[in-house]
């Protein structure tokens, strides 16, 4: 029977909200429902007290260590269980923080955990780990932004970690805050989060870390793109509050102009700011003359983005307009507008230049686009001219997926909870990541068995020469998404057949089963890798010996599989 979704609606927030981060909406209805269901079954929602969990362990060890816990009979009062009542296993705080951070779209409800509870757990873990293991935390936060490619979780981690470290007298948080901010709108977003949560008193490491990022990120084009009147915290506000020291005279002029913009001072534009001057000239043109401006050089000199061009023209973006702005569009902007290009009738010659940029390995690496974005673009693009470039781009984005030898069993969780949204717009869901990564791993493996599982299971047959994106579409259209319960142990038991390794892509919230853990049918000598896609506190198997748990929305952690099998002990991905 298809499981009813526990969470109704979304009370989350995003960077685009007026408060930017704001105060997280309070909602623990889902947790209450889960607790009631477990109590009806005679199970108490277990936990581990702070005193029973430590950060210890060897530096660099990626095995997500289970904390000490009581015996786990289903009806024992102190049993630790998953959200669906199976034996559960808690983790070392670093491991729990790692898994939560790499799967955390901050402020979003998940299937079993409300946004308020999840974000509170995230803040508590950050505070604990940042103080207990500052060296690990200093490596983790920059990797979260540039390796895992997550923005909001990184900003929250840096600021909450800095707050905890300042209170504990731990140095080093200035550099962490600076490293977390990689786009010019992020200093303002960081300040908005802090002001909304803790007020105007900025600790020096937070203030100076944000100021360092401002010097690195603020220039004319970033001001034009991100300093809008709708922003909760403007460039001028950031400069007022953090007092950055300009790196040269031109940036000093920019800082002064940003303050003038913010405070509506009628001072002349400094002569050094030539991009802003060119934009002002375009803005002075009468509306009826603007449609004729299609010279890419003119638009580029004025720092015109496609969004700014669409608003400036005050009319539909036709083929001429798109072809004028495409040469200066960024990678993600191109990826998101493929359908618009086709609808406007962009020429094949221009489309070829777009396809070449999308499929270039260097461009993919610099873009830091999550692999699932290529699936979204592939699903949205109405013409076949984008299919092959997107497939190539996805392969480049999955470069860390290893070529595994011998036989590999790959189990993809397609239960109802895996249909939860990753993002507020609902375009990316847990099963998108599970399917993309699972089928990419299968495509690179020497001999892979791919199984979709929920209450039932079904082997997904390989097709020689099929691309990953085409396989994902066949998986979706062929009835491999079940949407029922999470009977992981049954799937492992039914399909393990002397394989050399097992990979399970899941949220780990397994249904009750009669075994010690979901991987009990696999001999201890055979490695079992769980790819956790939700970051819930309780896992479905202990992470000891040959049992390993990874997580995230990028391919980075997959590279650890051959390292582990080669006996490496340096197994964090940073």
PDB file of N, CA, C and O in Angstrom, residues 414-441:
ATOM      1  N   UNK A 414      13.114   3.035  -3.919  1.00  0.00           N
ATOM      2  CA  UNK A 414      12.051   3.790  -4.577  1.00  0.00           C
ATOM      3  C   UNK A 414      10.779   3.777  -3.734  1.00  0.00           C
ATOM      4  O   UNK A 414       9.666   3.724  -4.249  1.00  0.00           O
ATOM      5  N   UNK A 415      10.950   3.827  -2.422  1.00  0.00           N
ATOM      6  CA  UNK A 415       9.805   3.875  -1.511  1.00  0.00           C
ATOM      7  C   UNK A 415       9.178   5.262  -1.532  1.00  0.00           C
ATOM      8  O   UNK A 415       9.713   6.205  -2.127  1.00  0.00           O
ATOM      9  N   UNK A 416       8.048   5.405  -0.863  1.00  0.00           N
ATOM     10  CA  UNK A 416       7.328   6.668  -0.881  1.00  0.00           C
ATOM     11  C   UNK A 416       8.125   7.836  -0.349  1.00  0.00           C
ATOM     12  O   UNK A 416       8.037   8.951  -0.871  1.00  0.00           O
ATOM     13  N   UNK A 417       8.924   7.605   0.685  1.00  0.00           N
ATOM     14  CA  UNK A 417       9.691   8.715   1.257  1.00  0.00           C
ATOM     15  C   UNK A 417      10.756   9.220   0.302  1.00  0.00           C
ATOM     16  O   UNK A 417      11.184  10.374   0.395  1.00  0.00           O
ATOM     17  N   UNK A 418      11.185   8.391  -0.648  1.00  0.00           N
ATOM     18  CA  UNK A 418      12.188   8.812  -1.623  1.00  0.00           C
ATOM     19  C   UNK A 418      11.591   9.717  -2.698  1.00  0.00           C
ATOM     20  O   UNK A 418      12.308  10.237  -3.543  1.00  0.00           O
ATOM     21  N   UNK A 419      10.286   9.895  -2.669  1.00  0.00           N
ATOM     22  CA  UNK A 419       9.648  10.850  -3.571  1.00  0.00           C
ATOM     23  C   UNK A 419       9.587  12.240  -2.953  1.00  0.00           C
ATOM     24  O   UNK A 419       8.950  13.143  -3.482  1.00  0.00           O
ATOM     25  N   UNK A 420      10.267  12.425  -1.831  1.00  0.00           N
ATOM     26  CA  UNK A 420      10.330  13.737  -1.187  1.00  0.00           C
ATOM     27  C   UNK A 420      11.147  14.699  -2.043  1.00  0.00           C
ATOM     28  O   UNK A 420      12.102  14.306  -2.716  1.00  0.00           O
ATOM     29  N   UNK A 421      10.793  15.953  -1.973  1.00  0.00           N
ATOM     30  CA  UNK A 421      11.492  16.978  -2.754  1.00  0.00           C
ATOM     31  C   UNK A 421      12.800  17.369  -2.087  1.00  0.00           C
ATOM     32  O   UNK A 421      12.877  17.486  -0.862  1.00  0.00           O
ATOM     33  N   UNK A 422      13.843  17.559  -2.918  1.00  0.00           N
ATOM     34  CA  UNK A 422      15.083  18.152  -2.428  1.00  0.00           C
ATOM     35  C   UNK A 422      14.939  19.667  -2.327  1.00  0.00           C
ATOM     36  O   UNK A 422      15.481  20.295  -1.445  1.00  0.00           O
ATOM     37  N   UNK A 423      14.250  20.265  -3.276  1.00  0.00           N
ATOM     38  CA  UNK A 423      14.199  21.711  -3.395  1.00  0.00           C
ATOM     39  C   UNK A 423      12.772  22.208  -3.255  1.00  0.00           C
ATOM     40  O   UNK A 423      11.815  21.473  -3.447  1.00  0.00           O
ATOM     41  N   UNK A 424      12.638  23.502  -2.934  1.00  0.00           N
ATOM     42  CA  UNK A 424      11.332  24.079  -2.685  1.00  0.00           C
ATOM     43  C   UNK A 424      10.434  24.017  -3.906  1.00  0.00           C
ATOM     44  O   UNK A 424       9.219  23.867  -3.797  1.00  0.00           O
ATOM     45  N   UNK A 425      11.028  24.129  -5.107  1.00  0.00           N
ATOM     46  CA  UNK A 425      10.200  24.106  -6.319  1.00  0.00           C
ATOM     47  C   UNK A 425       9.772  22.699  -6.706  1.00  0.00           C
ATOM     48  O   UNK A 425       8.977  22.513  -7.623  1.00  0.00           O
ATOM     49  N   UNK A 426      10.312  21.673  -6.023  1.00  0.00           N
ATOM     50  CA  UNK A 426       9.881  20.304  -6.261  1.00  0.00           C
ATOM     51  C   UNK A 426      10.430  19.668  -7.520  1.00  0.00           C
ATOM     52  O   UNK A 426      10.059  18.544  -7.863  1.00  0.00           O
ATOM     53  N   UNK A 427      11.346  20.350  -8.209  1.00  0.00           N
ATOM     54  CA  UNK A 427      11.853  19.804  -9.473  1.00  0.00           C
ATOM     55  C   UNK A 427      12.858  18.686  -9.257  1.00  0.00           C
ATOM     56  O   UNK A 427      13.095  17.890 -10.168  1.00  0.00           O
ATOM     57  N   UNK A 428      13.496  18.637  -8.091  1.00  0.00           N
ATOM     58  CA  UNK A 428      14.451  17.580  -7.782  1.00  0.00           C
ATOM     59  C   UNK A 428      13.950  16.806  -6.570  1.00  0.00           C
ATOM     60  O   UNK A 428      13.565  17.391  -5.559  1.00  0.00           O
ATOM     61  N   UNK A 429      13.978  15.480  -6.668  1.00  0.00           N
ATOM     62  CA  UNK A 429      13.468  14.636  -5.605  1.00  0.00           C
ATOM     63  C   UNK A 429      14.547  13.623  -5.210  1.00  0.00           C
ATOM     64  O   UNK A 429      15.509  13.413  -5.936  1.00  0.00           O
ATOM     65  N   UNK A 430      14.373  13.012  -4.037  1.00  0.00           N
ATOM     66  CA  UNK A 430      15.380  12.063  -3.556  1.00  0.00           C
ATOM     67  C   UNK A 430      15.645  10.964  -4.581  1.00  0.00           C
ATOM     68  O   UNK A 430      16.784  10.552  -4.780  1.00  0.00           O
ATOM     69  N   UNK A 431      14.592  10.449  -5.207  1.00  0.00           N
ATOM     70  CA  UNK A 431      14.799   9.343  -6.132  1.00  0.00           C
ATOM     71  C   UNK A 431      15.583   9.791  -7.363  1.00  0.00           C
ATOM     72  O   UNK A 431      16.249   8.973  -8.013  1.00  0.00           O
ATOM     73  N   UNK A 432      15.562  11.095  -7.721  1.00  0.00           N
ATOM     74  CA  UNK A 432      16.384  11.578  -8.831  1.00  0.00           C
ATOM     75  C   UNK A 432      17.858  11.302  -8.560  1.00  0.00           C
ATOM     76  O   UNK A 432      18.575  10.765  -9.409  1.00  0.00           O
ATOM     77  N   UNK A 433      18.296  11.687  -7.363  1.00  0.00           N
ATOM     78  CA  UNK A 433      19.698  11.470  -7.011  1.00  0.00           C
ATOM     79  C   UNK A 433      20.024   9.982  -6.939  1.00  0.00           C
ATOM     80  O   UNK A 433      21.053   9.532  -7.447  1.00  0.00           O
ATOM     81  N   UNK A 434      19.151   9.202  -6.300  1.00  0.00           N
ATOM     82  CA  UNK A 434      19.399   7.772  -6.163  1.00  0.00           C
ATOM     83  C   UNK A 434      19.529   7.106  -7.534  1.00  0.00           C
ATOM     84  O   UNK A 434      20.431   6.287  -7.766  1.00  0.00           O
ATOM     85  N   UNK A 435      18.651   7.464  -8.442  1.00  0.00           N
ATOM     86  CA  UNK A 435      18.662   6.834  -9.763  1.00  0.00           C
ATOM     87  C   UNK A 435      19.853   7.285 -10.585  1.00  0.00           C
ATOM     88  O   UNK A 435      20.522   6.469 -11.233  1.00  0.00           O
ATOM     89  N   UNK A 436      20.129   8.592 -10.591  1.00  0.00           N
ATOM     90  CA  UNK A 436      21.283   9.094 -11.350  1.00  0.00           C
ATOM     91  C   UNK A 436      22.569   8.437 -10.873  1.00  0.00           C
ATOM     92  O   UNK A 436      23.364   7.910 -11.668  1.00  0.00           O
ATOM     93  N   UNK A 437      22.786   8.450  -9.563  1.00  0.00           N
ATOM     94  CA  UNK A 437      24.039   7.902  -9.048  1.00  0.00           C
ATOM     95  C   UNK A 437      24.086   6.382  -9.191  1.00  0.00           C
ATOM     96  O   UNK A 437      25.129   5.817  -9.521  1.00  0.00           O
ATOM     97  N   UNK A 438      22.969   5.713  -8.925  1.00  0.00           N
ATOM     98  CA  UNK A 438      22.961   4.258  -9.041  1.00  0.00           C
ATOM     99  C   UNK A 438      23.219   3.791 -10.456  1.00  0.00           C
ATOM    100  O   UNK A 438      24.021   2.873 -10.687  1.00  0.00           O
ATOM    101  N   UNK A 439      22.579   4.419 -11.440  1.00  0.00           N
ATOM    102  CA  UNK A 439      22.770   3.997 -12.832  1.00  0.00           C
ATOM    103  C   UNK A 439      24.118   4.448 -13.370  1.00  0.00           C
ATOM    104  O   UNK A 439      24.697   3.770 -14.237  1.00  0.00           O
ATOM    105  N   UNK A 440      24.642   5.564 -12.888  1.00  0.00           N
ATOM    106  CA  UNK A 440      25.993   5.960 -13.280  1.00  0.00           C
ATOM    107  C   UNK A 440      27.013   4.961 -12.746  1.00  0.00           C
ATOM    108  O   UNK A 440      27.970   4.588 -13.444  1.00  0.00           O
ATOM    109  N   UNK A 441      26.819   4.523 -11.511  1.00  0.00           N
ATOM    110  CA  UNK A 441      27.718   3.520 -10.944  1.00  0.00           C
ATOM    111  C   UNK A 441      27.628   2.219 -11.727  1.00  0.00           C
ATOM    112  O   UNK A 441      28.657   1.577 -12.015  1.00  0.00           O
TER     113      UNK A 441
END
